Coordinates of C-alpha atoms and ligand atoms in Angstrom, one line a residue:
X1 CA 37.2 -12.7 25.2
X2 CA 39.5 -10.7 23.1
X3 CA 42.8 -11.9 22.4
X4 CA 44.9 -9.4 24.6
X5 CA 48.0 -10.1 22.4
X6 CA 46.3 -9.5 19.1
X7 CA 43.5 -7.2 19.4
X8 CA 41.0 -8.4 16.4
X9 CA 43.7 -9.7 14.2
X10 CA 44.5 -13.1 15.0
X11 CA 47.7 -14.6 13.2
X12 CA 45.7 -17.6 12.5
X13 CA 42.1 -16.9 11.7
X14 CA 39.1 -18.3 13.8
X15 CA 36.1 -20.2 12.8
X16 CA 33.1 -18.6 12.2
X17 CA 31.0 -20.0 15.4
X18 CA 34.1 -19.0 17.3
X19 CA 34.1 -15.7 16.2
X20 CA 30.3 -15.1 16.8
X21 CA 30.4 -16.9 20.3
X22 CA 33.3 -14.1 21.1
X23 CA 31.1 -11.1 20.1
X24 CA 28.1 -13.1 22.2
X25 CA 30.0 -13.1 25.1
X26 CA 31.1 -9.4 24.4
X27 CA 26.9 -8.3 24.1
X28 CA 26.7 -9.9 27.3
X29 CA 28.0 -6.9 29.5
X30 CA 25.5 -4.7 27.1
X31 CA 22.1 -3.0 28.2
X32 CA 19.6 -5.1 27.0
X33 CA 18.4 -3.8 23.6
X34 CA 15.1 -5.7 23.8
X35 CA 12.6 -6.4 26.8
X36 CA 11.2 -2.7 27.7
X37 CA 13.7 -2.2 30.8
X38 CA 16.1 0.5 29.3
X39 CA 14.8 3.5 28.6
X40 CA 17.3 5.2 26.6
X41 CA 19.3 4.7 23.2
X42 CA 17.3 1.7 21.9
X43 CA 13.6 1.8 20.4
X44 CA 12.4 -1.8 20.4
X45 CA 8.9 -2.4 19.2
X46 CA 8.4 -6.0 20.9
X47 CA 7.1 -7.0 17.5
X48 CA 7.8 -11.3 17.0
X49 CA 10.1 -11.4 13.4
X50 CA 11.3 -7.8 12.5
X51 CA 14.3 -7.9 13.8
X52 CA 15.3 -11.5 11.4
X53 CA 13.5 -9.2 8.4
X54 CA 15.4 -6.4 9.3
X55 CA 18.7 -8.6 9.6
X56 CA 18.3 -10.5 6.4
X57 CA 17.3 -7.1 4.4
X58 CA 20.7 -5.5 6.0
X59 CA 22.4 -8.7 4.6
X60 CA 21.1 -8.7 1.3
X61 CA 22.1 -5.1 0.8
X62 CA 25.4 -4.7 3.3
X63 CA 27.9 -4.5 0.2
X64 CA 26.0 -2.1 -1.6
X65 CA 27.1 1.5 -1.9
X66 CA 25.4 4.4 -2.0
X67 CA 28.3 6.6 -3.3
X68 CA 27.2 6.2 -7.0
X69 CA 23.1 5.8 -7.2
X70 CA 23.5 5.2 -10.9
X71 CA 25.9 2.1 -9.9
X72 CA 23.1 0.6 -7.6
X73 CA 19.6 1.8 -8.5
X74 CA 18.3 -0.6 -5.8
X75 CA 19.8 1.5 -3.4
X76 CA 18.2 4.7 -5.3
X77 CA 14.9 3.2 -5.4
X78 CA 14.9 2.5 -1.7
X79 CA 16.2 5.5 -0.8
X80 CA 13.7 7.5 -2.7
X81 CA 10.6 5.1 -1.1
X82 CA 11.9 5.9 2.4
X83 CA 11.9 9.6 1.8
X84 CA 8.8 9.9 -0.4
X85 CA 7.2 8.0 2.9
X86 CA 8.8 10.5 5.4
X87 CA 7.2 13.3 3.3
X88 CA 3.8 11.8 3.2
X89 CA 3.7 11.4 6.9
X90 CA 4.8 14.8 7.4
X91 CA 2.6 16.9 5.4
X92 CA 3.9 16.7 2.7
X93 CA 3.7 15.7 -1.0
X94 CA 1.1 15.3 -3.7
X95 CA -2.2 17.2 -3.1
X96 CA -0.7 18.5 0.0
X97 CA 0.4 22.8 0.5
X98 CA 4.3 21.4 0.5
X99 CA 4.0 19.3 -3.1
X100 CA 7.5 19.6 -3.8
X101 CA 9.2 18.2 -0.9
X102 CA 12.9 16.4 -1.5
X103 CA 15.0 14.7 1.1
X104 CA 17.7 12.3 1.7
X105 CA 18.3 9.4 3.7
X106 CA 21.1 10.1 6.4
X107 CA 23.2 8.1 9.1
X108 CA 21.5 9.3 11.7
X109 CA 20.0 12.7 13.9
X110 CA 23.2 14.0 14.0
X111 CA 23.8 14.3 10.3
X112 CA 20.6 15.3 9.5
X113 CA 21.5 18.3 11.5
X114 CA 24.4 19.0 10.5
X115 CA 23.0 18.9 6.9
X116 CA 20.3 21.3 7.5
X117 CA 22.5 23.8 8.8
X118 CA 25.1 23.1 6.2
X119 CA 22.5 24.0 3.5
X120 CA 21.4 26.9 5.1
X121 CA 24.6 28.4 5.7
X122 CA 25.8 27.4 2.3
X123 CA 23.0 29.2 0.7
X124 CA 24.0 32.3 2.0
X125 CA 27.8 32.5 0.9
X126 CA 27.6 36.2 1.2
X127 CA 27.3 35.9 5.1
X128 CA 31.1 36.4 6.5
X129 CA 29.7 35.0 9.8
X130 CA 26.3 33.2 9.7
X131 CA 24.4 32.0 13.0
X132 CA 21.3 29.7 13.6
X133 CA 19.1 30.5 16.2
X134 CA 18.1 27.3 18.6
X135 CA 16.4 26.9 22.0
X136 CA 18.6 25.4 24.9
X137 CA 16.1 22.4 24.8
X138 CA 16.9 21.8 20.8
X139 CA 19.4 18.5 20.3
X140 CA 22.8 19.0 21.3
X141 CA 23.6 17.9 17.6
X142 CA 22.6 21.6 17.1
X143 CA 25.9 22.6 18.6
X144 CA 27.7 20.0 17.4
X145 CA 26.8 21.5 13.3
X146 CA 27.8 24.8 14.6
X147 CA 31.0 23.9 15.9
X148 CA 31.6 21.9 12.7
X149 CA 30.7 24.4 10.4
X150 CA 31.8 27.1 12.0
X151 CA 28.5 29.2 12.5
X152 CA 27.6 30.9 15.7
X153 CA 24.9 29.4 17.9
X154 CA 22.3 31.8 19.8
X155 CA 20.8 30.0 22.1
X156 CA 17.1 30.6 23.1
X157 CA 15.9 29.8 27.0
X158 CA 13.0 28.1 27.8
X159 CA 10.4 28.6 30.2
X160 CA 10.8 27.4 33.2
X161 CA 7.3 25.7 33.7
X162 CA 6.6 24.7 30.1
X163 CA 9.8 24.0 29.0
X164 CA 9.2 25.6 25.5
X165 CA 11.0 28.4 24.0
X166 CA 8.8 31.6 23.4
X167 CA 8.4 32.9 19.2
X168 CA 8.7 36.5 21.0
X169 CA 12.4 35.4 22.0
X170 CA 13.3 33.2 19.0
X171 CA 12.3 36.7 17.0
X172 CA 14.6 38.7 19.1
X173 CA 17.3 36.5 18.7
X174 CA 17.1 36.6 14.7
X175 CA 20.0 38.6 13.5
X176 CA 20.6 39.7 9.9
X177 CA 23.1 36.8 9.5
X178 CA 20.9 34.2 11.0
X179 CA 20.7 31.5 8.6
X180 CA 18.3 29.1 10.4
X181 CA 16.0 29.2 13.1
X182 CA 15.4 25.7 15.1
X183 CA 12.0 23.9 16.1
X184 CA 11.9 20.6 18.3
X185 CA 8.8 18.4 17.8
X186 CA 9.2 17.0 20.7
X187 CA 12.7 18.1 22.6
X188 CA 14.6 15.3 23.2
X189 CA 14.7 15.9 27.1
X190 CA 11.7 16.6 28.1
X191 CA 9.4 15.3 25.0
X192 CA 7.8 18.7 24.7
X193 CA 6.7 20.5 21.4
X194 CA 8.0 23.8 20.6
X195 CA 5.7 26.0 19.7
X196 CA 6.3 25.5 16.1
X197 CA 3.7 27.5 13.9
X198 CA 5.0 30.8 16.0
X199 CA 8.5 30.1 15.5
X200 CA 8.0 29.3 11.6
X201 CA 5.9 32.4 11.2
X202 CA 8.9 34.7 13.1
X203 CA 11.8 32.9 11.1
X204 CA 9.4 33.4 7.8
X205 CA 9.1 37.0 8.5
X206 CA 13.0 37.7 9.0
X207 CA 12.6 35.8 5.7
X208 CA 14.9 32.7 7.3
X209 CA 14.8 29.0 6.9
X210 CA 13.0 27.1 10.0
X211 CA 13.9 23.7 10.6
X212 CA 12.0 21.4 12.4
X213 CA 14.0 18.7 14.5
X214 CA 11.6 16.1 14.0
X215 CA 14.6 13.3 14.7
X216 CA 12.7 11.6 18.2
X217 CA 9.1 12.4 17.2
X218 CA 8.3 12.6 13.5
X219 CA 6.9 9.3 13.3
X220 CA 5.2 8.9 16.4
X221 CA 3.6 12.0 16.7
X222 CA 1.4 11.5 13.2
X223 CA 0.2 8.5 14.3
X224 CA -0.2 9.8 18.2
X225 CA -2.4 12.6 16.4
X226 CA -4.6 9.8 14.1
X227 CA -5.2 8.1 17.7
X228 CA -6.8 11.7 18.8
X229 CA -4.0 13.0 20.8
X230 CA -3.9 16.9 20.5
X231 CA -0.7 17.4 18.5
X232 CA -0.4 20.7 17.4
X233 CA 0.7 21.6 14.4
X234 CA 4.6 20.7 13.6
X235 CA 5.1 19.7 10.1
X236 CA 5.3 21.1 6.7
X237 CA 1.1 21.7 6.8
X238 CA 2.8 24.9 9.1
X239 CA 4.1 27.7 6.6
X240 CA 7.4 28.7 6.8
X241 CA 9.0 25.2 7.7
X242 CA 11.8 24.6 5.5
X243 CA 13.2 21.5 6.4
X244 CA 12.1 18.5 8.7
X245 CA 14.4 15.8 10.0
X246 CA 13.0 12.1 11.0
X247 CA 14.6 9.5 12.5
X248 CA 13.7 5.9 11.0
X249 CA 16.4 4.5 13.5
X250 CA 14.0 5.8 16.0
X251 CA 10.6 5.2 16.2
X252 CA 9.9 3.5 12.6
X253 CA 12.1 0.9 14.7
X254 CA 14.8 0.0 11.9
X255 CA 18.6 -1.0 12.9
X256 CA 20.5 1.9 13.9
X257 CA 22.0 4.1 11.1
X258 CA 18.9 6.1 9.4
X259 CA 17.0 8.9 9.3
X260 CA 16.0 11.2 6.6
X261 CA 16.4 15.1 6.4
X262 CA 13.4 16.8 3.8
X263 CA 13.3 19.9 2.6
X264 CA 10.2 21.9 1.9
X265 CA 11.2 22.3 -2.6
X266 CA 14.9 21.2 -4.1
X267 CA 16.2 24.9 -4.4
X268 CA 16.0 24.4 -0.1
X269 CA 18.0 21.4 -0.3
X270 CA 20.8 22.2 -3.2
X271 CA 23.3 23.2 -1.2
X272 CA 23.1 20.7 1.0
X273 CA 25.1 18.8 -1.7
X274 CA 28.4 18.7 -2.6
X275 CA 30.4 18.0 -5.6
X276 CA 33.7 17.8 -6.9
X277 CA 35.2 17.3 -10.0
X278 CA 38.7 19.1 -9.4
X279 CA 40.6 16.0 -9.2
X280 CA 42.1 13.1 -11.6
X281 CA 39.7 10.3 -10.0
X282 CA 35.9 9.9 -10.5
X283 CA 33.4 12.6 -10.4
X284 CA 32.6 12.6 -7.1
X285 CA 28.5 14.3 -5.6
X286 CA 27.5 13.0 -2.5
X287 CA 24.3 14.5 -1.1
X288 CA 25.3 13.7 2.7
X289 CA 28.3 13.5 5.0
X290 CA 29.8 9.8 3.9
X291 CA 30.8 9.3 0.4
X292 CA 31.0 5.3 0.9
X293 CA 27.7 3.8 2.5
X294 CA 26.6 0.4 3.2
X295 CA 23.1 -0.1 1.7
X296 CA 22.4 -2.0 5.1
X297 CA 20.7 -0.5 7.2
X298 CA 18.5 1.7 4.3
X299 CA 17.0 -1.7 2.8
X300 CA 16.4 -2.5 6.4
X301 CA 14.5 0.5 7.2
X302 CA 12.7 -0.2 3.9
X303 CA 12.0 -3.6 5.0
X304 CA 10.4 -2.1 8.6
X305 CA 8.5 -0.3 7.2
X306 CA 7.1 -2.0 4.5
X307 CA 6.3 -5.0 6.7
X308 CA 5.1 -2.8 9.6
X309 CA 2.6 -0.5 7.3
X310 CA 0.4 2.4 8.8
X311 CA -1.8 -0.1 10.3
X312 CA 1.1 -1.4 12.1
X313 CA 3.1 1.7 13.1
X314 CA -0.9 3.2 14.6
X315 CA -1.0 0.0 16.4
X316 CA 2.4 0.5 18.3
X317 CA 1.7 4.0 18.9
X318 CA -1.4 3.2 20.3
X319 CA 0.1 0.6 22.7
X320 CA 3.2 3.3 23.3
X321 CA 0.6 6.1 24.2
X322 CA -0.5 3.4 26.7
X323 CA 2.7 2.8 28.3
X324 CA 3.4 6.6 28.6
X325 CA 0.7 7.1 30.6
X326 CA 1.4 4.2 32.8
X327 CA 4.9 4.9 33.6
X328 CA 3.5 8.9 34.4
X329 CA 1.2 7.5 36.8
X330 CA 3.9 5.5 38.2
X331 CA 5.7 8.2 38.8
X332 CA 2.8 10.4 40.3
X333 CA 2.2 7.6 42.8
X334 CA 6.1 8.6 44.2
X335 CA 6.0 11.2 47.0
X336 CA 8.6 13.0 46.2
X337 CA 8.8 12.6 42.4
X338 CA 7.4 14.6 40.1
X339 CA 6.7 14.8 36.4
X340 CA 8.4 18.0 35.1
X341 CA 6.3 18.2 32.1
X342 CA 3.0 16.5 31.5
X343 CA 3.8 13.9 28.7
X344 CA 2.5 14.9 25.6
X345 CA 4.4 12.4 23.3
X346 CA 6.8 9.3 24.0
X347 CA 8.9 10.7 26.8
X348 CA 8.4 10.2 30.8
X349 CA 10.4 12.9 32.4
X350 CA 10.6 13.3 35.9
X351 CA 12.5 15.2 39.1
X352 CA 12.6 15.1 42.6
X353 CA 11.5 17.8 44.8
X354 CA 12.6 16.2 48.4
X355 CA 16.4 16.7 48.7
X356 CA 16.2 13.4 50.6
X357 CA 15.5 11.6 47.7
X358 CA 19.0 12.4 45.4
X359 CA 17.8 11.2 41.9
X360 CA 21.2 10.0 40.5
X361 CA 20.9 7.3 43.6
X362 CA 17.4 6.6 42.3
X363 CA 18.9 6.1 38.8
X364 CA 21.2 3.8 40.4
X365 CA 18.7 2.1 42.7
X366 CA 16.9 1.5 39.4
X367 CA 19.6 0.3 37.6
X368 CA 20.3 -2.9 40.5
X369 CA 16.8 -3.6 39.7
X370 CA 17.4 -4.1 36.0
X371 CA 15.5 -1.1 34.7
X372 CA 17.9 1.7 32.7
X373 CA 17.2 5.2 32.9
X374 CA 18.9 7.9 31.4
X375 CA 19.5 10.6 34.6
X376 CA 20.2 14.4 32.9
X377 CA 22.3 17.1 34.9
X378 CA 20.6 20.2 36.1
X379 CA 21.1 23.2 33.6
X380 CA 20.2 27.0 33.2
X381 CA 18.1 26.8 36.2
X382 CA 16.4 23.4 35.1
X383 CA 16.7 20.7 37.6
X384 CA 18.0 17.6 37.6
X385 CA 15.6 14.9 35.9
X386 CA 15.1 11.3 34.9
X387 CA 14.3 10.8 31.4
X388 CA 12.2 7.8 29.7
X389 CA 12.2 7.2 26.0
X390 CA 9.2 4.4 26.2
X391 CA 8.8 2.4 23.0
X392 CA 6.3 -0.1 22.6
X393 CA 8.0 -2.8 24.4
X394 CA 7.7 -1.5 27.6
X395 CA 3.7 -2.0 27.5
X396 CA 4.2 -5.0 28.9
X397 CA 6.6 -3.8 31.7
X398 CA 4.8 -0.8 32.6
X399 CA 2.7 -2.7 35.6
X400 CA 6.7 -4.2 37.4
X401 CA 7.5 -0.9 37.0
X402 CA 5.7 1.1 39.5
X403 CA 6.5 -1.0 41.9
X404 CA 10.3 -1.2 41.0
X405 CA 10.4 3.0 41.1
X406 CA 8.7 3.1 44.4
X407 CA 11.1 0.4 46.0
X408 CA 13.9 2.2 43.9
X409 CA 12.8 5.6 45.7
X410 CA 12.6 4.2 49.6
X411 CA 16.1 2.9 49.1
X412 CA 17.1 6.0 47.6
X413 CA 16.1 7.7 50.1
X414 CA 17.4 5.1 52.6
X415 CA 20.5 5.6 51.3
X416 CA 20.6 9.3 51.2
X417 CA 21.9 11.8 48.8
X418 CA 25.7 11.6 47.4
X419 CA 28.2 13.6 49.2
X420 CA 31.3 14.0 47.6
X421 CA 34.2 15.3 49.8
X422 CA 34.0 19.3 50.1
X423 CA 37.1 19.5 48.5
X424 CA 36.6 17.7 45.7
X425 CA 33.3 19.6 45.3
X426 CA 35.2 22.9 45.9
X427 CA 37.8 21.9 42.9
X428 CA 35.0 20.8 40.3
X429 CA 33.1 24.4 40.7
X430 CA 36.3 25.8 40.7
X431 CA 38.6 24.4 38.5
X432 CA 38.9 26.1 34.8
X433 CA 39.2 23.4 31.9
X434 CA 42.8 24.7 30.8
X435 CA 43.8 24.1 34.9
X436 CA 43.3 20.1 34.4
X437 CA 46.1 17.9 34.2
X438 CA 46.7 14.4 33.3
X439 CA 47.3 13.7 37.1
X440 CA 44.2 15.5 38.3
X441 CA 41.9 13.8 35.7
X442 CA 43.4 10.1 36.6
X443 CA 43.1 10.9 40.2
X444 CA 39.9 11.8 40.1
X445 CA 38.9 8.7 37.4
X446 CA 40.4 6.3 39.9
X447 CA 38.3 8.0 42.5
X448 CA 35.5 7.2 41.2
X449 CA 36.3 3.9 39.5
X450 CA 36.3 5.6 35.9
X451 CA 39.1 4.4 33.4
X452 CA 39.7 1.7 31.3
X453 CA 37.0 -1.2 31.8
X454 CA 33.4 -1.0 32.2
X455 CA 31.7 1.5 33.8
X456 CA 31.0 1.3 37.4
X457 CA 27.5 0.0 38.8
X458 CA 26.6 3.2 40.2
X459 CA 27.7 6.9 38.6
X460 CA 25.6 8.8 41.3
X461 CA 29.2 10.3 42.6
X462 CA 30.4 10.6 39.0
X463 CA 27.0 12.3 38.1
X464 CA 26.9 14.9 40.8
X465 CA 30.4 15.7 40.5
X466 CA 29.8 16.7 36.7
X467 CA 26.7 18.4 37.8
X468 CA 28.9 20.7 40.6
X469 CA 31.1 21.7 37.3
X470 CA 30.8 24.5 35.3
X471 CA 29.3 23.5 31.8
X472 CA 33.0 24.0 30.1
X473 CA 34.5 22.1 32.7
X474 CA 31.4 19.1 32.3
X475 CA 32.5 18.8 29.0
X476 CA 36.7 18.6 29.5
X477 CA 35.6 15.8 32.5
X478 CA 33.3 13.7 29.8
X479 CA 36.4 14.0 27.1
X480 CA 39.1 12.8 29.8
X481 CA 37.0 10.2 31.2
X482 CA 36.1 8.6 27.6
X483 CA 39.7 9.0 26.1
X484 CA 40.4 6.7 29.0
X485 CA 37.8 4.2 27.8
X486 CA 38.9 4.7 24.3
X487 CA 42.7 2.8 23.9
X488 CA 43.0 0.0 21.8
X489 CA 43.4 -3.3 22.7
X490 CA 46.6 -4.8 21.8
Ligands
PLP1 C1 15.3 15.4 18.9 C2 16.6 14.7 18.5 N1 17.4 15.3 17.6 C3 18.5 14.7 17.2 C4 19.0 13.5 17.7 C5 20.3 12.9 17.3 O1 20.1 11.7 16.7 P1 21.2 10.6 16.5 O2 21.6 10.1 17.9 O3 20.6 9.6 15.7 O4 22.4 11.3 15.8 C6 18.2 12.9 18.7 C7 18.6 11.7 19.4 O5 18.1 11.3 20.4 C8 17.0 13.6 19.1 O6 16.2 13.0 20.1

């Protein structure tokens, strides 16, 4: 394990099978990345030899940097593959109604959204206070760009039933310094689709720029739609979608650390850019966030895909679609569960109507049984849920899973609901962010076996403590309890 007294800086250094049987033993405590048993973070395809591909493409191209692309054209030429590939899929391209479409490869999700609301609220610098428009199902990263860029966020609800936001509301929302109006294809939490040729069409007539968070579903949904499913429209084929993010890290299944963000002609994407020359050292553009980046993980996604191809990314969605509907009949077979939207891409998302059956002990329950979901707090009047991003791995799981949920429910239920002390629950509906001290937020950590370590087997009690708080408050409790997980070793 880690030296205590040195942190990762030995004074003598450490052979190399040392080193690696360190990190092995670290991995150990992880989730397991591969297998089809967790259901969150990690999209594993199950396919024998991608990952070595992927792994000796990262190597090959780890020291490469994508700060200069006249320095590397490798990196350049990869890039523009990825991208031109992206477009294609999404309607757009050559021969297509969206002909022109640029992009660039990103870090991830959350750049890519923070990029498309940096170029629209750079485009309008005569805007003293621009705003973006975004349904309360769009990707937190939404709020995240705001926050960083300092543009105000009006939220949009959702129904209630459907779970999608309604154009009629996205349109009243639009104010003259809107900058952007936000599409998911599907929501991350639910795996719904937004209704996106009505909230393009609104956002076109208020003559704004619509983007369409494409991060979780962009490349499964074009192949889910080839296999017959009834996608509706999403992509750039819709008029009055501006920009379209994709998530290669996702389901294209390369190594974390790429997606790319298009936009519909290169006048949409220009200011996404920036560039500097104000300054005695080199001549700096970068069209993303990091100036420095590894070449890694884009000729890795370039490898995925080229060695996956169409034929290979149909074929996973095919056996994905499979698994999807598996784990929904799973759940139907539950009494007491229930799915809270039909599953019309790669998500299984499900609550529980019977107040004897609390589903953070479920999660928990599931978790002692090796399967890791990813439980989500009730909010704005939507309940608690379970959510299940399924990749193509879990095909072969799907049949031990019923039965592992069901078992998972009875002892749920045998165990009953969490009930945190009245007082306790009192404080956390109570209690106002600024009102938290260091000894109340170590008190309560060591109460529920948060702080420095790993997490505790079961979170039900942290879970439905965060759920009793305020939103605000939620957020001050998550900062606290990871700033205790985040000290260095020394
Ligand atoms: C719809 C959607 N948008 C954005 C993101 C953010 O992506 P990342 O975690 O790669 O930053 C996610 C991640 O799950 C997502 O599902």
């Amino acid at each position: 394990m880690i030296d205590e007294t040195t942190g990762a800086l030995p004074v003598e250094g450490m052979p190399a099978a040392r080193v690696l049987d360190e990190i092995r033993a670290l991995r150990a405590a992880d989730r397991p990345t591969h297998g089809g048993r967790l259901f969150a973070y990690v999209y594993d395809p199950g396919v024998a030899g991608l990952d070595e591909l992927a792994q000796a493409a990262y190597a090959e191209s780890a020291h490469v940097n994508g700060l200069d692309p006249t320095a590397f054209p490798s990196l350049l030429a990869m890039e523009n593959a990825l991208v031109g590939a992206a477009a294609r899929l999404l309607g757009g391209g050559p021969g297509t109604s969206a002909p022109d479409v640029v992009g660039s490869v990103t870090s991830g999700g959350t750049e890519s959204l923070i990029l498309a609301v940096k170029a629209a609220r750079d485009a309008r610098p005569d805007l003293a206070e621009p705003r973006i428009v975004v349904p309360v199902s769009g990707h937190a990263a939404f709020a995240k760009a705001a926050h960083y860029l300092r543009v105000a966020l009006d939220p949009v609800p959702v129904d209630p039933v459907t779970l999608r936001p309604a154009a009629a509301d996205v349109a009243a929302a639009i104010r003259p310094e809107t900058v952007l109006v936000v599409a998911s294809a599907p929501s991350y939490a639910h795996g719904v689709i937004d209704p996106v040729a009505e909230i393009a069409a609104v956002a076109a007539a208020a003559g704004v720029r619509c983007h369409v968070d494409a991060c979780f579903g962009g490349w499964t949904l074009p192949w889910l739609r080839r296999l017959g499913a009834p996608v509706p429209p999403f992509d750039f084929a819709v008029p009055g979608v501006t920009s379209i993010s994709v998530d290669l890290h996702k389901y294209a299944y390369a190594p974390k650390g790429v997606s790319v963000l298009l936009h519909r002609d290169p006048g949409l994407r220009a200011p996404q850019f920036f560039a500097y020359a104000d300054w005695p050292g080199y001549t700096m553009v970068n069209p993303v966030i990091a100036s420095t980046r590894s070449g890694g993980p884009i000729a890795a996604a370039y490898a995925t895909l080229r060695h996956l191809g169409e034929d290979g990314y149909l074929r996973l969605a095919a056996v994905t679609r499979d698994a999807v509907a598996g784990l929904a009949d799973a759940v139907r077979a539950v009494d007491g569960l229930r799915l809270l939207a039909e599953p019309e891409s790669t998500v299984v998302c499900f609550t529980a109507d019977d107040p004897g059956l609390d589903l953070f002990v479920l999660v928990d329950e599931l978790t002692a049984r090796g399967w890791h979901t990813q439980p989500q707090l009730a909010y704005a009047g939507l309940p608690a849920s379970v959510h299940l991003t399924v990749t193509a791995a879990v095909a072969p799981r799907v049949a031990e899973f019923g039965p592992a949920l069901a078992e998972a429910a009875a002892a749920a239920r045998a165990a009953g609901p969490v009930v945190l002390p009245p007082e306790l629950l009192a404080l956390a509906g109570s209690l106002t962010p600024e009102a938290l001290t260091s000894d109340l937020i170590g008190g309560l950590a060591a109460g529920l076996g948060l702080g420095a370590g790993p997490a505790p087997d079961r979170m039900a009690a942290v879970n439905t403590l965060l759920q009793a708080a305020p939103v605000r408050l939620r957020e001050r409790l998550l900062v606290e309890f990871v700033g205790l997980l985040q000290r260095p070793t020394w």
